[in-house]
PDB file of C-alpha atoms in Angstrom:
ATOM      1  CA  UNK A   1       0.048  -0.003   0.002  1.00 88.00           C
ATOM      2  CA  UNK A   2       1.462   3.306  -1.046  1.00 94.00           C
ATOM      3  CA  UNK A   3       2.018   5.696   1.876  1.00 96.00           C
ATOM      4  CA  UNK A   4       1.283   9.425   2.052  1.00 97.00           C
ATOM      5  CA  UNK A   5       3.984  11.965   1.467  1.00 97.00           C
ATOM      6  CA  UNK A   6       4.466  14.790   3.993  1.00 97.00           C
ATOM      7  CA  UNK A   7       2.865  17.102   1.594  1.00 97.00           C
ATOM      8  CA  UNK A   8      -0.280  14.855   1.310  1.00 98.00           C
ATOM      9  CA  UNK A   9      -0.224  14.463   4.999  1.00 97.00           C
ATOM     10  CA  UNK A  10      -0.577  18.183   5.380  1.00 97.00           C
ATOM     11  CA  UNK A  11      -3.185  18.515   2.703  1.00 97.00           C
ATOM     12  CA  UNK A  12      -5.496  15.992   4.367  1.00 98.00           C
ATOM     13  CA  UNK A  13      -4.602  16.840   7.946  1.00 98.00           C
ATOM     14  CA  UNK A  14      -8.216  17.914   8.927  1.00 97.00           C
ATOM     15  CA  UNK A  15      -9.437  14.400   8.128  1.00 98.00           C
ATOM     16  CA  UNK A  16      -6.451  12.613   9.545  1.00 98.00           C
ATOM     17  CA  UNK A  17      -6.967  14.271  13.026  1.00 98.00           C
ATOM     18  CA  UNK A  18     -10.481  12.604  13.299  1.00 98.00           C
ATOM     19  CA  UNK A  19     -10.035   9.750  15.770  1.00 97.00           C
ATOM     20  CA  UNK A  20     -12.324   7.376  13.900  1.00 97.00           C
ATOM     21  CA  UNK A  21     -10.507   8.023  10.462  1.00 98.00           C
ATOM     22  CA  UNK A  22      -6.869   8.739  11.170  1.00 97.00           C
ATOM     23  CA  UNK A  23      -3.890   8.124   8.990  1.00 98.00           C
ATOM     24  CA  UNK A  24      -5.123   4.578   8.207  1.00 97.00           C
ATOM     25  CA  UNK A  25      -8.310   5.887   6.787  1.00 98.00           C
ATOM     26  CA  UNK A  26      -6.589   8.413   4.668  1.00 98.00           C
ATOM     27  CA  UNK A  27      -3.996   5.975   3.385  1.00 98.00           C
ATOM     28  CA  UNK A  28      -6.970   3.701   2.413  1.00 98.00           C
ATOM     29  CA  UNK A  29      -8.453   6.512   0.456  1.00 98.00           C
ATOM     30  CA  UNK A  30      -5.188   7.307  -1.183  1.00 98.00           C
ATOM     31  CA  UNK A  31      -5.015   3.748  -2.499  1.00 98.00           C
ATOM     32  CA  UNK A  32      -8.625   3.368  -3.468  1.00 98.00           C
ATOM     33  CA  UNK A  33     -10.389   3.284  -6.720  1.00 98.00           C
ATOM     34  CA  UNK A  34     -13.888   4.523  -7.049  1.00 98.00           C
ATOM     35  CA  UNK A  35     -16.115   4.295 -10.140  1.00 98.00           C
ATOM     36  CA  UNK A  36     -18.771   7.031 -10.555  1.00 98.00           C
ATOM     37  CA  UNK A  37     -21.683   6.376 -12.973  1.00 98.00           C
ATOM     38  CA  UNK A  38     -23.312   9.753 -13.875  1.00 98.00           C
ATOM     39  CA  UNK A  39     -21.788  13.181 -13.748  1.00 98.00           C
ATOM     40  CA  UNK A  40     -24.949  15.090 -13.226  1.00 96.00           C
ATOM     41  CA  UNK A  41     -26.625  16.533 -10.131  1.00 96.00           C
ATOM     42  CA  UNK A  42     -25.467  13.719  -7.833  1.00 98.00           C
ATOM     43  CA  UNK A  43     -22.247  12.867  -9.527  1.00 98.00           C
ATOM     44  CA  UNK A  44     -21.053  16.442  -9.397  1.00 98.00           C
ATOM     45  CA  UNK A  45     -20.734  16.775  -5.570  1.00 98.00           C
ATOM     46  CA  UNK A  46     -19.726  13.049  -5.316  1.00 98.00           C
ATOM     47  CA  UNK A  47     -16.767  13.552  -7.669  1.00 98.00           C
ATOM     48  CA  UNK A  48     -15.659  16.860  -6.171  1.00 98.00           C
ATOM     49  CA  UNK A  49     -15.723  15.563  -2.521  1.00 98.00           C
ATOM     50  CA  UNK A  50     -14.055  12.207  -3.330  1.00 98.00           C
ATOM     51  CA  UNK A  51     -11.331  14.116  -5.245  1.00 98.00           C
ATOM     52  CA  UNK A  52     -10.901  16.713  -2.441  1.00 98.00           C
ATOM     53  CA  UNK A  53     -10.903  14.038   0.265  1.00 98.00           C
ATOM     54  CA  UNK A  54      -7.986  12.269  -1.418  1.00 98.00           C
ATOM     55  CA  UNK A  55      -9.406   9.130  -3.287  1.00 98.00           C
ATOM     56  CA  UNK A  56      -6.425   8.031  -5.321  1.00 98.00           C
ATOM     57  CA  UNK A  57      -8.268   6.996  -8.494  1.00 98.00           C
ATOM     58  CA  UNK A  58     -11.599   7.870  -9.999  1.00 98.00           C
ATOM     59  CA  UNK A  59     -13.306   6.472 -13.106  1.00 98.00           C
ATOM     60  CA  UNK A  60     -15.983   8.836 -14.549  1.00 98.00           C
ATOM     61  CA  UNK A  61     -18.681   7.271 -16.630  1.00 98.00           C
ATOM     62  CA  UNK A  62     -21.268   9.261 -18.616  1.00 98.00           C
ATOM     63  CA  UNK A  63     -22.763   9.477 -22.168  1.00 97.00           C
ATOM     64  CA  UNK A  64     -24.064  12.923 -22.100  1.00 97.00           C
ATOM     65  CA  UNK A  65     -22.809  16.465 -22.914  1.00 98.00           C
ATOM     66  CA  UNK A  66     -23.163  19.515 -20.687  1.00 97.00           C
ATOM     67  CA  UNK A  67     -26.353  21.531 -21.323  1.00 97.00           C
ATOM     68  CA  UNK A  68     -27.038  25.093 -19.973  1.00 96.00           C
ATOM     69  CA  UNK A  69     -29.976  23.746 -17.940  1.00 94.00           C
ATOM     70  CA  UNK A  70     -27.497  21.393 -16.145  1.00 95.00           C
ATOM     71  CA  UNK A  71     -25.676  24.311 -14.518  1.00 95.00           C
ATOM     72  CA  UNK A  72     -28.427  24.943 -11.995  1.00 94.00           C
ATOM     73  CA  UNK A  73     -27.343  21.853 -10.016  1.00 95.00           C
ATOM     74  CA  UNK A  74     -24.349  20.151 -11.694  1.00 96.00           C
ATOM     75  CA  UNK A  75     -21.628  22.040  -9.865  1.00 96.00           C
ATOM     76  CA  UNK A  76     -18.632  20.206 -11.440  1.00 98.00           C
ATOM     77  CA  UNK A  77     -19.420  21.823 -14.794  1.00 97.00           C
ATOM     78  CA  UNK A  78     -18.848  25.369 -15.875  1.00 96.00           C
ATOM     79  CA  UNK A  79     -20.509  27.725 -18.329  1.00 97.00           C
ATOM     80  CA  UNK A  80     -17.462  27.224 -20.635  1.00 96.00           C
ATOM     81  CA  UNK A  81     -18.191  23.547 -20.564  1.00 96.00           C
ATOM     82  CA  UNK A  82     -21.482  23.756 -22.365  1.00 97.00           C
ATOM     83  CA  UNK A  83     -21.516  21.299 -25.263  1.00 97.00           C
ATOM     84  CA  UNK A  84     -18.613  19.208 -24.045  1.00 98.00           C
ATOM     85  CA  UNK A  85     -18.848  15.592 -22.809  1.00 98.00           C
ATOM     86  CA  UNK A  86     -19.657  15.712 -19.115  1.00 98.00           C
ATOM     87  CA  UNK A  87     -16.800  13.321 -18.362  1.00 98.00           C
ATOM     88  CA  UNK A  88     -14.284  15.645 -19.860  1.00 98.00           C
ATOM     89  CA  UNK A  89     -15.711  18.776 -18.334  1.00 98.00           C
ATOM     90  CA  UNK A  90     -15.648  17.015 -14.919  1.00 98.00           C
ATOM     91  CA  UNK A  91     -12.146  15.705 -15.426  1.00 98.00           C
ATOM     92  CA  UNK A  92     -10.959  19.326 -16.074  1.00 98.00           C
ATOM     93  CA  UNK A  93     -12.498  20.572 -12.928  1.00 98.00           C
ATOM     94  CA  UNK A  94     -11.214  17.664 -10.765  1.00 98.00           C
ATOM     95  CA  UNK A  95      -7.698  17.751 -12.032  1.00 98.00           C
ATOM     96  CA  UNK A  96      -7.555  21.360 -11.026  1.00 98.00           C
ATOM     97  CA  UNK A  97      -8.783  20.503  -7.631  1.00 98.00           C
ATOM     98  CA  UNK A  98      -6.365  17.700  -6.698  1.00 98.00           C
ATOM     99  CA  UNK A  99      -3.242  16.673  -8.742  1.00 97.00           C
ATOM    100  CA  UNK A 100      -2.837  13.545  -6.857  1.00 98.00           C
ATOM    101  CA  UNK A 101      -6.052  11.991  -7.953  1.00 98.00           C
ATOM    102  CA  UNK A 102      -5.931   9.949 -11.071  1.00 98.00           C
ATOM    103  CA  UNK A 103      -8.988  10.609 -13.284  1.00 98.00           C
ATOM    104  CA  UNK A 104     -10.031   8.025 -15.910  1.00 98.00           C
ATOM    105  CA  UNK A 105     -13.138   8.485 -18.094  1.00 98.00           C
ATOM    106  CA  UNK A 106     -15.568   6.599 -20.262  1.00 98.00           C
ATOM    107  CA  UNK A 107     -17.725   8.566 -22.580  1.00 98.00           C
ATOM    108  CA  UNK A 108     -20.736   6.510 -23.635  1.00 97.00           C
ATOM    109  CA  UNK A 109     -23.298   3.900 -22.540  1.00 96.00           C
ATOM    110  CA  UNK A 110     -21.436   0.814 -21.447  1.00 96.00           C
ATOM    111  CA  UNK A 111     -22.874  -2.623 -22.330  1.00 96.00           C
ATOM    112  CA  UNK A 112     -22.721  -5.537 -19.863  1.00 95.00           C
ATOM    113  CA  UNK A 113     -19.104  -6.532 -20.744  1.00 97.00           C
ATOM    114  CA  UNK A 114     -17.877  -2.969 -20.520  1.00 97.00           C
ATOM    115  CA  UNK A 115     -19.663  -2.560 -17.202  1.00 97.00           C
ATOM    116  CA  UNK A 116     -17.964  -5.514 -15.850  1.00 97.00           C
ATOM    117  CA  UNK A 117     -14.549  -4.230 -17.100  1.00 97.00           C
ATOM    118  CA  UNK A 118     -15.114  -0.792 -15.638  1.00 98.00           C
ATOM    119  CA  UNK A 119     -16.068  -2.138 -12.182  1.00 97.00           C
ATOM    120  CA  UNK A 120     -13.450  -4.916 -12.155  1.00 95.00           C
ATOM    121  CA  UNK A 121     -10.800  -4.059  -9.392  1.00 93.00           C
ATOM    122  CA  UNK A 122     -12.753  -1.143  -8.064  1.00 98.00           C
ATOM    123  CA  UNK A 123     -13.103  -0.689  -4.357  1.00 98.00           C
ATOM    124  CA  UNK A 124     -16.547   1.024  -4.554  1.00 98.00           C
ATOM    125  CA  UNK A 125     -19.145   2.044  -7.094  1.00 98.00           C
ATOM    126  CA  UNK A 126     -21.348   5.122  -6.867  1.00 98.00           C
ATOM    127  CA  UNK A 127     -24.606   5.084  -8.830  1.00 98.00           C
ATOM    128  CA  UNK A 128     -25.513   8.682  -9.736  1.00 98.00           C
ATOM    129  CA  UNK A 129     -27.632   7.876 -12.669  1.00 96.00           C
ATOM    130  CA  UNK A 130     -31.267   9.018 -13.198  1.00 90.00           C
ATOM    131  CA  UNK A 131     -32.974   5.959 -14.869  1.00 90.00           C
ATOM    132  CA  UNK A 132     -33.858   2.512 -13.645  1.00 91.00           C
ATOM    133  CA  UNK A 133     -32.422   0.526 -16.504  1.00 93.00           C
ATOM    134  CA  UNK A 134     -28.896   1.845 -15.700  1.00 95.00           C
ATOM    135  CA  UNK A 135     -29.409   1.352 -12.021  1.00 96.00           C
ATOM    136  CA  UNK A 136     -30.512  -2.223 -12.358  1.00 96.00           C
ATOM    137  CA  UNK A 137     -27.594  -2.949 -14.772  1.00 96.00           C
ATOM    138  CA  UNK A 138     -25.138  -1.295 -12.376  1.00 98.00           C
ATOM    139  CA  UNK A 139     -26.534  -3.220  -9.397  1.00 97.00           C
ATOM    140  CA  UNK A 140     -26.207  -6.555 -11.300  1.00 96.00           C
ATOM    141  CA  UNK A 141     -22.652  -5.768 -12.353  1.00 97.00           C
ATOM    142  CA  UNK A 142     -21.605  -4.923  -8.836  1.00 98.00           C
ATOM    143  CA  UNK A 143     -23.256  -8.184  -7.715  1.00 96.00           C
ATOM    144  CA  UNK A 144     -21.221 -10.117 -10.175  1.00 96.00           C
ATOM    145  CA  UNK A 145     -17.937  -8.381  -9.130  1.00 96.00           C
ATOM    146  CA  UNK A 146     -18.802  -8.363  -5.434  1.00 96.00           C
ATOM    147  CA  UNK A 147     -17.988  -4.677  -5.284  1.00 98.00           C
ATOM    148  CA  UNK A 148     -19.934  -2.450  -2.824  1.00 98.00           C
ATOM    149  CA  UNK A 149     -22.431  -0.036  -4.316  1.00 98.00           C
ATOM    150  CA  UNK A 150     -23.486   3.402  -2.931  1.00 98.00           C
ATOM    151  CA  UNK A 151     -26.673   4.436  -4.539  1.00 98.00           C
ATOM    152  CA  UNK A 152     -28.514   7.708  -4.269  1.00 97.00           C
ATOM    153  CA  UNK A 153     -31.499   9.403  -5.920  1.00 96.00           C
ATOM    154  CA  UNK A 154     -33.037  12.809  -5.881  1.00 95.00           C
ATOM    155  CA  UNK A 155     -36.305  14.269  -7.367  1.00 93.00           C
ATOM    156  CA  UNK A 156     -38.266  17.434  -6.630  1.00 93.00           C
ATOM    157  CA  UNK A 157     -37.475  18.108  -2.882  1.00 96.00           C
ATOM    158  CA  UNK A 158     -36.835  14.476  -1.870  1.00 96.00           C
ATOM    159  CA  UNK A 159     -33.840  12.142  -1.865  1.00 97.00           C
ATOM    160  CA  UNK A 160     -32.868   8.667  -0.850  1.00 97.00           C
ATOM    161  CA  UNK A 161     -29.586   6.897  -0.043  1.00 98.00           C
ATOM    162  CA  UNK A 162     -28.408   3.382   0.738  1.00 98.00           C
ATOM    163  CA  UNK A 163     -25.317   1.124   0.598  1.00 98.00           C
ATOM    164  CA  UNK A 164     -25.501  -2.200  -0.950  1.00 98.00           C
ATOM    165  CA  UNK A 165     -22.432  -4.183   0.183  1.00 97.00           C
ATOM    166  CA  UNK A 166     -21.857  -7.203  -2.077  1.00 96.00           C
ATOM    167  CA  UNK A 167     -19.067  -8.406   0.125  1.00 95.00           C
ATOM    168  CA  UNK A 168     -21.698  -9.194   2.710  1.00 94.00           C
ATOM    169  CA  UNK A 169     -23.961 -12.112   1.650  1.00 92.00           C
ATOM    170  CA  UNK A 170     -26.739 -10.863   4.181  1.00 92.00           C
ATOM    171  CA  UNK A 171     -26.845  -7.371   2.720  1.00 95.00           C
ATOM    172  CA  UNK A 172     -29.902  -6.609   0.379  1.00 95.00           C
ATOM    173  CA  UNK A 173     -29.377  -5.047  -3.113  1.00 94.00           C
ATOM    174  CA  UNK A 174     -30.918  -2.421  -5.116  1.00 96.00           C
ATOM    175  CA  UNK A 175     -33.287  -5.010  -6.847  1.00 94.00           C
ATOM    176  CA  UNK A 176     -34.557  -5.911  -3.345  1.00 93.00           C
ATOM    177  CA  UNK A 177     -35.630  -2.281  -2.993  1.00 90.00           C
ATOM    178  CA  UNK A 178     -37.156  -1.910  -6.453  1.00 87.00           C
ATOM    179  CA  UNK A 179     -38.636  -5.001  -8.234  1.00 79.00           C
ATOM    180  CA  UNK A 180     -39.239  -3.186 -11.525  1.00 68.00           C
ATOM    181  CA  UNK A 181     -39.046   0.193 -13.327  1.00 59.00           C
ATOM    182  CA  UNK A 182     -42.577   1.308 -12.298  1.00 53.00           C
ATOM    183  CA  UNK A 183     -41.343   4.801 -11.569  1.00 52.00           C
ATOM    184  CA  UNK A 184     -39.228   5.134 -14.679  1.00 52.00           C
ATOM    185  CA  UNK A 185     -40.776   8.532 -15.807  1.00 51.00           C
ATOM    186  CA  UNK A 186     -39.733  10.210 -12.674  1.00 59.00           C
ATOM    187  CA  UNK A 187     -36.662  12.122 -13.802  1.00 64.00           C
ATOM    188  CA  UNK A 188     -35.457  15.754 -13.025  1.00 63.00           C
ATOM    189  CA  UNK A 189     -36.261  16.699 -16.571  1.00 66.00           C
ATOM    190  CA  UNK A 190     -39.893  15.633 -16.180  1.00 70.00           C
ATOM    191  CA  UNK A 191     -40.529  16.359 -12.479  1.00 73.00           C
ATOM    192  CA  UNK A 192     -37.988  19.095 -11.551  1.00 81.00           C
ATOM    193  CA  UNK A 193     -35.534  19.173  -8.627  1.00 89.00           C
ATOM    194  CA  UNK A 194     -34.384  21.717  -6.133  1.00 92.00           C
ATOM    195  CA  UNK A 195     -30.592  22.141  -6.691  1.00 93.00           C
ATOM    196  CA  UNK A 196     -29.347  21.854  -3.141  1.00 95.00           C
ATOM    197  CA  UNK A 197     -31.246  18.593  -2.639  1.00 96.00           C
ATOM    198  CA  UNK A 198     -29.031  16.888  -5.141  1.00 96.00           C
ATOM    199  CA  UNK A 199     -26.112  18.560  -3.439  1.00 97.00           C
ATOM    200  CA  UNK A 200     -27.198  17.135  -0.017  1.00 97.00           C
ATOM    201  CA  UNK A 201     -27.639  13.657  -1.429  1.00 97.00           C
ATOM    202  CA  UNK A 202     -24.471  13.656  -3.370  1.00 98.00           C
ATOM    203  CA  UNK A 203     -22.508  14.830  -0.361  1.00 98.00           C
ATOM    204  CA  UNK A 204     -23.991  12.144   1.854  1.00 98.00           C
ATOM    205  CA  UNK A 205     -23.239   9.662  -1.021  1.00 98.00           C
ATOM    206  CA  UNK A 206     -19.631  10.658  -0.964  1.00 98.00           C
ATOM    207  CA  UNK A 207     -19.463  10.379   2.730  1.00 98.00           C
ATOM    208  CA  UNK A 208     -20.827   6.817   2.764  1.00 98.00           C
ATOM    209  CA  UNK A 209     -18.284   5.854   0.147  1.00 98.00           C
ATOM    210  CA  UNK A 210     -15.476   7.383   2.245  1.00 98.00           C
ATOM    211  CA  UNK A 211     -16.612   5.547   5.414  1.00 98.00           C
ATOM    212  CA  UNK A 212     -16.886   2.345   3.471  1.00 98.00           C
ATOM    213  CA  UNK A 213     -13.361   2.703   2.031  1.00 98.00           C
ATOM    214  CA  UNK A 214     -12.069   3.461   5.524  1.00 98.00           C
ATOM    215  CA  UNK A 215     -13.840   0.460   7.223  1.00 97.00           C
ATOM    216  CA  UNK A 216     -16.370   2.532   9.133  1.00 98.00           C
ATOM    217  CA  UNK A 217     -20.013   1.740   9.692  1.00 97.00           C
ATOM    218  CA  UNK A 218     -22.278   2.660   6.794  1.00 98.00           C
ATOM    219  CA  UNK A 219     -26.003   2.630   5.736  1.00 97.00           C
ATOM    220  CA  UNK A 220     -25.669  -0.998   4.728  1.00 96.00           C
ATOM    221  CA  UNK A 221     -29.026  -2.589   5.072  1.00 94.00           C
ATOM    222  CA  UNK A 222     -30.774   0.688   5.574  1.00 97.00           C
ATOM    223  CA  UNK A 223     -32.564   3.246   3.494  1.00 97.00           C
ATOM    224  CA  UNK A 224     -32.221   7.049   4.347  1.00 98.00           C
ATOM    225  CA  UNK A 225     -35.179   9.114   3.143  1.00 98.00           C
ATOM    226  CA  UNK A 226     -34.818  12.844   2.991  1.00 97.00           C
ATOM    227  CA  UNK A 227     -37.443  15.536   2.643  1.00 97.00           C
ATOM    228  CA  UNK A 228     -35.733  18.849   1.897  1.00 96.00           C
ATOM    229  CA  UNK A 229     -38.949  20.828   1.967  1.00 96.00           C
ATOM    230  CA  UNK A 230     -39.748  19.913   5.670  1.00 97.00           C
ATOM    231  CA  UNK A 231     -36.146  18.857   6.545  1.00 96.00           C
ATOM    232  CA  UNK A 232     -37.270  15.471   7.788  1.00 97.00           C
ATOM    233  CA  UNK A 233     -34.934  12.547   7.748  1.00 97.00           C
ATOM    234  CA  UNK A 234     -36.069   8.826   8.229  1.00 97.00           C
ATOM    235  CA  UNK A 235     -33.956   5.720   8.251  1.00 97.00           C
ATOM    236  CA  UNK A 236     -35.699   2.430   7.347  1.00 97.00           C
ATOM    237  CA  UNK A 237     -34.371  -1.138   7.683  1.00 96.00           C
ATOM    238  CA  UNK A 238     -34.099  -2.647   4.197  1.00 93.00           C
ATOM    239  CA  UNK A 239     -34.807  -6.348   4.125  1.00 92.00           C
ATOM    240  CA  UNK A 240     -33.183  -8.770   1.769  1.00 92.00           C
ATOM    241  CA  UNK A 241     -35.541 -10.263  -0.672  1.00 91.00           C
ATOM    242  CA  UNK A 242     -35.163 -14.084  -0.624  1.00 90.00           C
ATOM    243  CA  UNK A 243     -36.554 -14.240  -4.172  1.00 90.00           C
ATOM    244  CA  UNK A 244     -34.238 -11.467  -5.511  1.00 92.00           C
ATOM    245  CA  UNK A 245     -32.858 -12.684  -8.969  1.00 92.00           C
ATOM    246  CA  UNK A 246     -29.712 -10.655  -8.337  1.00 93.00           C
ATOM    247  CA  UNK A 247     -28.372 -11.210  -4.799  1.00 90.00           C
ATOM    248  CA  UNK A 248     -30.412 -14.518  -4.337  1.00 80.00           C
ATOM    249  CA  UNK A 249     -29.861 -16.100  -7.857  1.00 69.00           C
ATOM    250  CA  UNK A 250     -30.487 -19.623  -6.506  1.00 64.00           C
TER     251      UNK A 250
END
């Protein structure tokens, strides 16, 4: 495991001084590889905070280009980025933030084999997409690779967050939560979203990934529900579905 340099130690000192995290946690981040699917409202704060916190390698995956309507909430992009691939726009911002984080990109919609290749060897995957087909596919790929998945969603004023840890055979998965794509039409483009809500959910998503990489307790087996309009937070226990075709294939 590669150790921190004195300059890096100084850079991340405010995290290292946390008793629960310490030098060991920071060293784990420095040697970790996180894959982020989606560089929109959720993926923006996720990518910024994981880069700033010192994750050693990020792989950014998105097929879209930056549109002016994205700038209301997708804080990793700039006005000068309009028309550029989101992965390239995000890479430019993140490289300017932390020279020690390696940034890889995939611009496109990955098929099953490509998903497996992107996730292979990763320490954590973050699902920041906005459609059920992608979420189901990413969940299944993480199950095949036994890579933990941190999944968040946001719409209108609400958000939700959970951790699906495929290294734990007793942990439920995304397919246990949603059996089908019955809410497929609920996207920000159709239903709207308040910009700080995706910022809240993406920040918490990054925090859960950092805790997971550092070996700290996470929302594994739980579902956090957030109402940004009333500022109410609820945490529910998420049971494993014994008939789930993904995490209970037998």
